[in-house]
Structure formats: structure tokens, C-alpha cells
Short mmCIF file of C-alpha atoms in Angstrom, two decimals:
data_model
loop_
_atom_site.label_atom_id
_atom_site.label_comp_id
_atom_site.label_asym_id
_atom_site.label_seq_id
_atom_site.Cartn_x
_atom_site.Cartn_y
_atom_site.Cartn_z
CA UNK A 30 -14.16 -45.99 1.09
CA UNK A 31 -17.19 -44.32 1.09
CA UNK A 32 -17.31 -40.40 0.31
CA UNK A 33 -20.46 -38.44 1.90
CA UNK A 34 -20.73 -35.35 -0.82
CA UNK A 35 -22.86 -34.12 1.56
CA UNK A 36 -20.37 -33.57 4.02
CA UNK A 37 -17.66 -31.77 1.95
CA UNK A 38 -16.76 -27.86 2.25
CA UNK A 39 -17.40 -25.86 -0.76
CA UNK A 40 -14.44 -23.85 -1.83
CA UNK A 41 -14.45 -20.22 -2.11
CA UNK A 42 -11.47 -18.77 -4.26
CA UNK A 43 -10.75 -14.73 -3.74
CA UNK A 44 -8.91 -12.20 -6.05
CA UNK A 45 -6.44 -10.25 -4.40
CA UNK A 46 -6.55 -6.88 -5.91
CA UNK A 47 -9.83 -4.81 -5.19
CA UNK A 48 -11.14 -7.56 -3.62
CA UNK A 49 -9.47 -8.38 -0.67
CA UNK A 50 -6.84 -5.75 -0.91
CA UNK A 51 -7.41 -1.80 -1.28
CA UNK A 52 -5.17 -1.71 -4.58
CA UNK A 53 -5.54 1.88 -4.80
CA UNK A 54 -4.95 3.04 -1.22
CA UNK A 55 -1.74 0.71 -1.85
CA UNK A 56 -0.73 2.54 -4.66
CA UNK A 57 -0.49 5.73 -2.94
CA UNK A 58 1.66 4.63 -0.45
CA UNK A 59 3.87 3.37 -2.57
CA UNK A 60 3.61 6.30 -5.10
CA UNK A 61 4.73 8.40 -1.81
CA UNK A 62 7.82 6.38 -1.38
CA UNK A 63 8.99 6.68 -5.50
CA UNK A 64 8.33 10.70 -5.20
CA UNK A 65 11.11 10.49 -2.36
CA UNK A 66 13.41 8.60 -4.52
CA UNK A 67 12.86 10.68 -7.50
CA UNK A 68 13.55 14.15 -5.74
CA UNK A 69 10.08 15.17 -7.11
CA UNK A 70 7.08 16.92 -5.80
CA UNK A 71 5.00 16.74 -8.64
CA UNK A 72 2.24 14.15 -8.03
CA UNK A 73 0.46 14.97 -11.69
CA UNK A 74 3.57 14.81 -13.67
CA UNK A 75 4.18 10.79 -12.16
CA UNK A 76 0.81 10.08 -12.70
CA UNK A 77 1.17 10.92 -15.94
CA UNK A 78 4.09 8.79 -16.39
CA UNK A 79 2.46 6.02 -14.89
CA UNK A 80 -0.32 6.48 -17.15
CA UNK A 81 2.18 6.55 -20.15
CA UNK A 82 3.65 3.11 -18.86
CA UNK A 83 0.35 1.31 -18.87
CA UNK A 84 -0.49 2.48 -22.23
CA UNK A 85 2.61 0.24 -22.84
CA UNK A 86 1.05 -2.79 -22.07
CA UNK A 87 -1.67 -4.67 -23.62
CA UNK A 88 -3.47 -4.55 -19.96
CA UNK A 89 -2.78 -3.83 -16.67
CA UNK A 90 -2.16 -7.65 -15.55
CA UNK A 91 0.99 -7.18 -16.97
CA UNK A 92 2.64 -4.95 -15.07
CA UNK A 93 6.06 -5.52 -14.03
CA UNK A 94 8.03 -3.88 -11.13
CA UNK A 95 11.26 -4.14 -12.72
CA UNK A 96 9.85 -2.60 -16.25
CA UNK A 97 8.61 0.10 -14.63
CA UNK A 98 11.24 1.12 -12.22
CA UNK A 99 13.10 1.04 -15.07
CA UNK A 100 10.79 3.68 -17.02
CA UNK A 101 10.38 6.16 -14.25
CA UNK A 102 14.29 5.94 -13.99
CA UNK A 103 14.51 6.91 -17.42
CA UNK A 104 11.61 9.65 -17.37
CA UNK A 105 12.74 11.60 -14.47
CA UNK A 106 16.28 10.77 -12.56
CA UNK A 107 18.96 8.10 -14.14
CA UNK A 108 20.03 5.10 -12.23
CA UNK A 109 17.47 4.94 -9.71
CA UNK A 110 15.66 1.89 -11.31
CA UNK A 111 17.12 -0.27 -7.93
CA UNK A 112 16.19 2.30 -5.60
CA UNK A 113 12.00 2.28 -6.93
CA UNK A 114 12.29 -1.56 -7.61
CA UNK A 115 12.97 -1.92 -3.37
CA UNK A 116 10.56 0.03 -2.90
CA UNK A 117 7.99 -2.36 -3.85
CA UNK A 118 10.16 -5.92 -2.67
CA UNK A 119 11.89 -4.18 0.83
CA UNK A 120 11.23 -5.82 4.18
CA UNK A 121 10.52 -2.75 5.58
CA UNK A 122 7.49 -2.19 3.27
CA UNK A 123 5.83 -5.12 3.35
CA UNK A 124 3.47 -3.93 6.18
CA UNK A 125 2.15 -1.63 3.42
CA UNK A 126 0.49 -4.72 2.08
CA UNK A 127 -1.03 -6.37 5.22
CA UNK A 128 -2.10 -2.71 5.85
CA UNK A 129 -4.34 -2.17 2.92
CA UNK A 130 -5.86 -5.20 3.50
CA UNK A 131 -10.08 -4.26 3.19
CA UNK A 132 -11.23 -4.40 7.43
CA UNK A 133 -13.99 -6.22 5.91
CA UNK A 134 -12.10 -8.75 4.47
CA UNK A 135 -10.28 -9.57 7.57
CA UNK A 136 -14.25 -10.01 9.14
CA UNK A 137 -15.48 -12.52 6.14
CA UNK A 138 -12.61 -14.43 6.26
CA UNK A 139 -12.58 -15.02 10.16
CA UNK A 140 -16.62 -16.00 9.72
CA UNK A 141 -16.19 -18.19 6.72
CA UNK A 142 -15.20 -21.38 8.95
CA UNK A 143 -17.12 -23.73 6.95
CA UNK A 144 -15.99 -23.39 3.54
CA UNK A 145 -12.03 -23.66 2.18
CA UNK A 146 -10.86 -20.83 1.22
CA UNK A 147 -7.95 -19.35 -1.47
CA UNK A 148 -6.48 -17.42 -3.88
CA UNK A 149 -7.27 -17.06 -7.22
CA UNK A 150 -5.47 -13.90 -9.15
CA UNK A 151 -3.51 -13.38 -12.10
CA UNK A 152 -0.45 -11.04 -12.75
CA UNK A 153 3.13 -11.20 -13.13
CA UNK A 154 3.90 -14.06 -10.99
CA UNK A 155 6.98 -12.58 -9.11
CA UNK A 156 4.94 -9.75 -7.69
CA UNK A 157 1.90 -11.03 -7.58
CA UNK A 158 2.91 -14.05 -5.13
CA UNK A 159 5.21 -11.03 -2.79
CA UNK A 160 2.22 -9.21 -2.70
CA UNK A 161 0.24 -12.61 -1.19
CA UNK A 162 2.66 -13.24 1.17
CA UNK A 163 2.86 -10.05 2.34
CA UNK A 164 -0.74 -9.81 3.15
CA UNK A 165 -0.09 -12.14 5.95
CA UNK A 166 -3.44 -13.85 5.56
CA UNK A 167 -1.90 -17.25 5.14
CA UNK A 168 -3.79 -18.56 7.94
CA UNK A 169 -7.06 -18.39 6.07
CA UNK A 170 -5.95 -20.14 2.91
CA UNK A 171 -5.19 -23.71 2.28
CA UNK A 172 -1.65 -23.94 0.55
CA UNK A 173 -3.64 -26.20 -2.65
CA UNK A 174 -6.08 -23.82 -3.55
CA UNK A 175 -3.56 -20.55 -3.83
CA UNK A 176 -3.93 -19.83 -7.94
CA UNK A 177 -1.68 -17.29 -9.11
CA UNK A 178 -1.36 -17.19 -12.54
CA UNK A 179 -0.44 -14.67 -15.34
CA UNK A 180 -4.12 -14.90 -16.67
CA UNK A 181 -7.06 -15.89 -15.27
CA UNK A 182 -9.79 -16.12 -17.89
CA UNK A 183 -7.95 -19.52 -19.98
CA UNK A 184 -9.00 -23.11 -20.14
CA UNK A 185 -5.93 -24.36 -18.86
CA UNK A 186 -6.34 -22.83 -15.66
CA UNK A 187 -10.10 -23.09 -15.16
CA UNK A 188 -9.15 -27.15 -15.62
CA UNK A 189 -6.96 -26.59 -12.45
CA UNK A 190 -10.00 -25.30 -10.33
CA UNK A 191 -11.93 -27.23 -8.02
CA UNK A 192 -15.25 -28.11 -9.55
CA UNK A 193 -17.24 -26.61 -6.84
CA UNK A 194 -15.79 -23.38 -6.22
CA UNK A 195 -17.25 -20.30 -6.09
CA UNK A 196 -15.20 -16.89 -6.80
CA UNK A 197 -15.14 -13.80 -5.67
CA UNK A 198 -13.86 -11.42 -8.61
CA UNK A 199 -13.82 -7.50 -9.47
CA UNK A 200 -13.48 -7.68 -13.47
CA UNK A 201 -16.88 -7.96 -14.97
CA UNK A 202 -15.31 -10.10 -17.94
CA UNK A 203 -13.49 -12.65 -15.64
CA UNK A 204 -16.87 -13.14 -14.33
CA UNK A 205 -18.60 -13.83 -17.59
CA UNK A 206 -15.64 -16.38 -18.33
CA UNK A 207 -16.05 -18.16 -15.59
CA UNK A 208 -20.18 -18.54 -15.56
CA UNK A 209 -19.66 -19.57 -19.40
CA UNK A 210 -17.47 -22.31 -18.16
CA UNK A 211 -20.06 -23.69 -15.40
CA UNK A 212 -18.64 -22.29 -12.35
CA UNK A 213 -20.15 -20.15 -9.91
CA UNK A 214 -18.98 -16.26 -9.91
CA UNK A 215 -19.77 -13.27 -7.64
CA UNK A 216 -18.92 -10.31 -8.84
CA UNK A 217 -17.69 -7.62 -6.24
CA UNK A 218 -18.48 -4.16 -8.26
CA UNK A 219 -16.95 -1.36 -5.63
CA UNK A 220 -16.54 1.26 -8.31
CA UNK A 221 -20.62 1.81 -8.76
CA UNK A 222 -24.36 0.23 -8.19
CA UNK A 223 -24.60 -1.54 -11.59
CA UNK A 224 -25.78 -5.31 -11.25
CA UNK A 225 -25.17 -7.40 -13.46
CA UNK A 226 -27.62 -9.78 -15.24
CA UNK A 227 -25.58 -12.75 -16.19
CA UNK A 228 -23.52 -13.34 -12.60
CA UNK A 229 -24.70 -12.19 -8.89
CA UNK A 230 -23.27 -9.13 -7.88
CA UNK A 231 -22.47 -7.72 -4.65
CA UNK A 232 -20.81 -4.18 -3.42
CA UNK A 233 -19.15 -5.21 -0.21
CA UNK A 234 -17.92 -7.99 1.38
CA UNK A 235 -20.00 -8.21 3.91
CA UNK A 236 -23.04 -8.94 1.20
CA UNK A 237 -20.95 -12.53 0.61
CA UNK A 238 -22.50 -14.60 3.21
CA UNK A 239 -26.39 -13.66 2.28
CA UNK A 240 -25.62 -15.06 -0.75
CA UNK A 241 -23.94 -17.96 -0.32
#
């Protein structure tokens, strides 16, 4: 059968977090909900602690709601490490997801009609894929091209990607991996106007499609 290249949609792959999704917006909502549990007013103090349980890990892809429900048990009120674990995996809160969702990623997505679109983010797996389906942007993303993976920047998984995909990423050094292994990376910098010389940048979403 014959196969017209031509013809074929590229594939754009997204990260979730800071890309499509507000992470921090979503992280004060939920860091609302854990001050009710833990009877405690004071913001600084838990941001401390929160700060104390990253310094735990060797980065921030490994966080783990269970590990650090049960830390902020332990730091401020005993056998609440259920109560702040819901928090995050409840019914009830999944709209917190779907609502930090950037506006302008819900207007790419519904203009990107010729391309396939999906997923490509790293984290603890259990969380990572709640936090996916909770966005409820299924609709845009083809079931084959969802990557969720502890981490991002290996061999292993850059095998798994389709050869023509671009991605959209907001960690400078995920980026770099990526160009270094022959495939196409934007780099979504939110946090300042730097530009990077080895990979295109943009600031927004809404930059993607003079780009692409």
C-alpha cells in the first residue's frame, strides 16, 4: 500500500505541568484544603514544611502524595496522613484540576485540528496520570501518544516517541535533551524573557502556532 508522507499529521506532544496546567495556582488550592485539615492558619510555617519535604528528594519529579501526606502528618497533627492524601485523589476535588487548566491552552488545543496531539510528562505515575484525567481534556489527545513516565529526559523513552513530534516543554534541560537527540523542542519559558539559543522559545501559548 502506498503511504503519502506528505499527507500525514505531525504530532505535537505537551507537558502537563506549567504548560498546559497552572501548577502553581493548583497548588494553592490545594494548600487551602491541607491548612483545613491541619487546624492551622499559618501559611509560612507549611510552606516551610513543604520546602523541607522537597529538599528530601533528589528533584521535584519525585514527589509523592502519599510521602508527603505522610510528612505534614508527622510535622504538624498525627494521623491525618488519609485525610491530606484525599485531598489530592477525592472526587469532589478533581474540578480543581480541569480548573487550573491555562484559558489559553483550552484555545490552542481547539485550533490545532491538523496535527495529533498528546501527553508527554514525567512524575510519579499514580498522580501524575489522576492529575491527566482529571484535566478532562481527553478529547484532544489520542489514547497512543499519552507518555507519562517517571522521567522524561532517558533513551528508553525518547525510543518510544514518534519520530516527528514536536514538544512543548517548560524545563530548559528537557529541552536540550531532546534537540541533542534529533527531535524538535519548544520551550515555553513563563517564569521570564530569556530565549534560548539552542531550542525556540516561546512565552505563551498562543506564540505556538507562528511557529509551527
Amino acid at each position: 500500500m502506498l503511504q503519502f508522507q506528505s499527507m500525514e499529521k505531525r504530532t505535537i506532544l505537551f507537558d502537563i505541568d506549567r504548560t498546559i496546567l497552572d501548577t502553581e495556582k493548583m497548588i494553592k488550592r490545594f494548600d487551602e484544603l491541607i491548612l483545613d485539615v491541619l487546624g492551622s492558619s499559618n501559611y509560612i510555617d507549611y510552606k516551610n514544611a513543604e520546602s523541607d519535604y522537597f529538599k528530601t528528594l533528589p528533584n521535584e519529579r519525585r514527589f509523592n502524595v502519599s510521602d508527603y501526606s505522610e510528612f505534614l502528618s508527622a510535622r504538624f497533627k498525627p494521623n491525618t496522613e488519609k485525610l491530606i492524601f484525599n485531598i489530592f485523589y477525592s472526587d469532589k476535588n478533581r474540578h480543581i484540576f480541569s480548573d487550573c487548566v491555562f484559558m489559553e491552552a483550552l484555545e490552542i488545543l481547539n485550533k490545532l485540528n491538523n496535527y495529533n496531539l498528546g501527553i508527554y510528562s514525567e512524575g510519579t505515575a499514580q498522580f501524575q496520570n489522576h492529575k491527566f484525567k482529571s484535566l478532562k481534556l481527553d478529547k484532544y489527545f489520542a489514547k497512543e501518544l499519552v507518555f507519562i513516565v517517571d522521567v522524561k529526559d532517558t533513551n528508553e523513552v525518547v525510543e518510544k516517541l514518534p519520530k516527528n513530534a514536536i514538544i512543548i516543554d517548560d524545563k530548559e534541560m528537557v529541552c536540550e535533551f531532546l534537540v541533542n537527540n534529533k527531535i524538535r523542542a519548544i520551550w515555553i519559558n513563563r517564569k521570564d524573557k530569556r530565549k534560548s539559543d539552542k531550542f525556540e522559545t516561546i512565552y505563551s501559548l498562543l506564540d505556538l502556532p507562528a511557529i509551527l
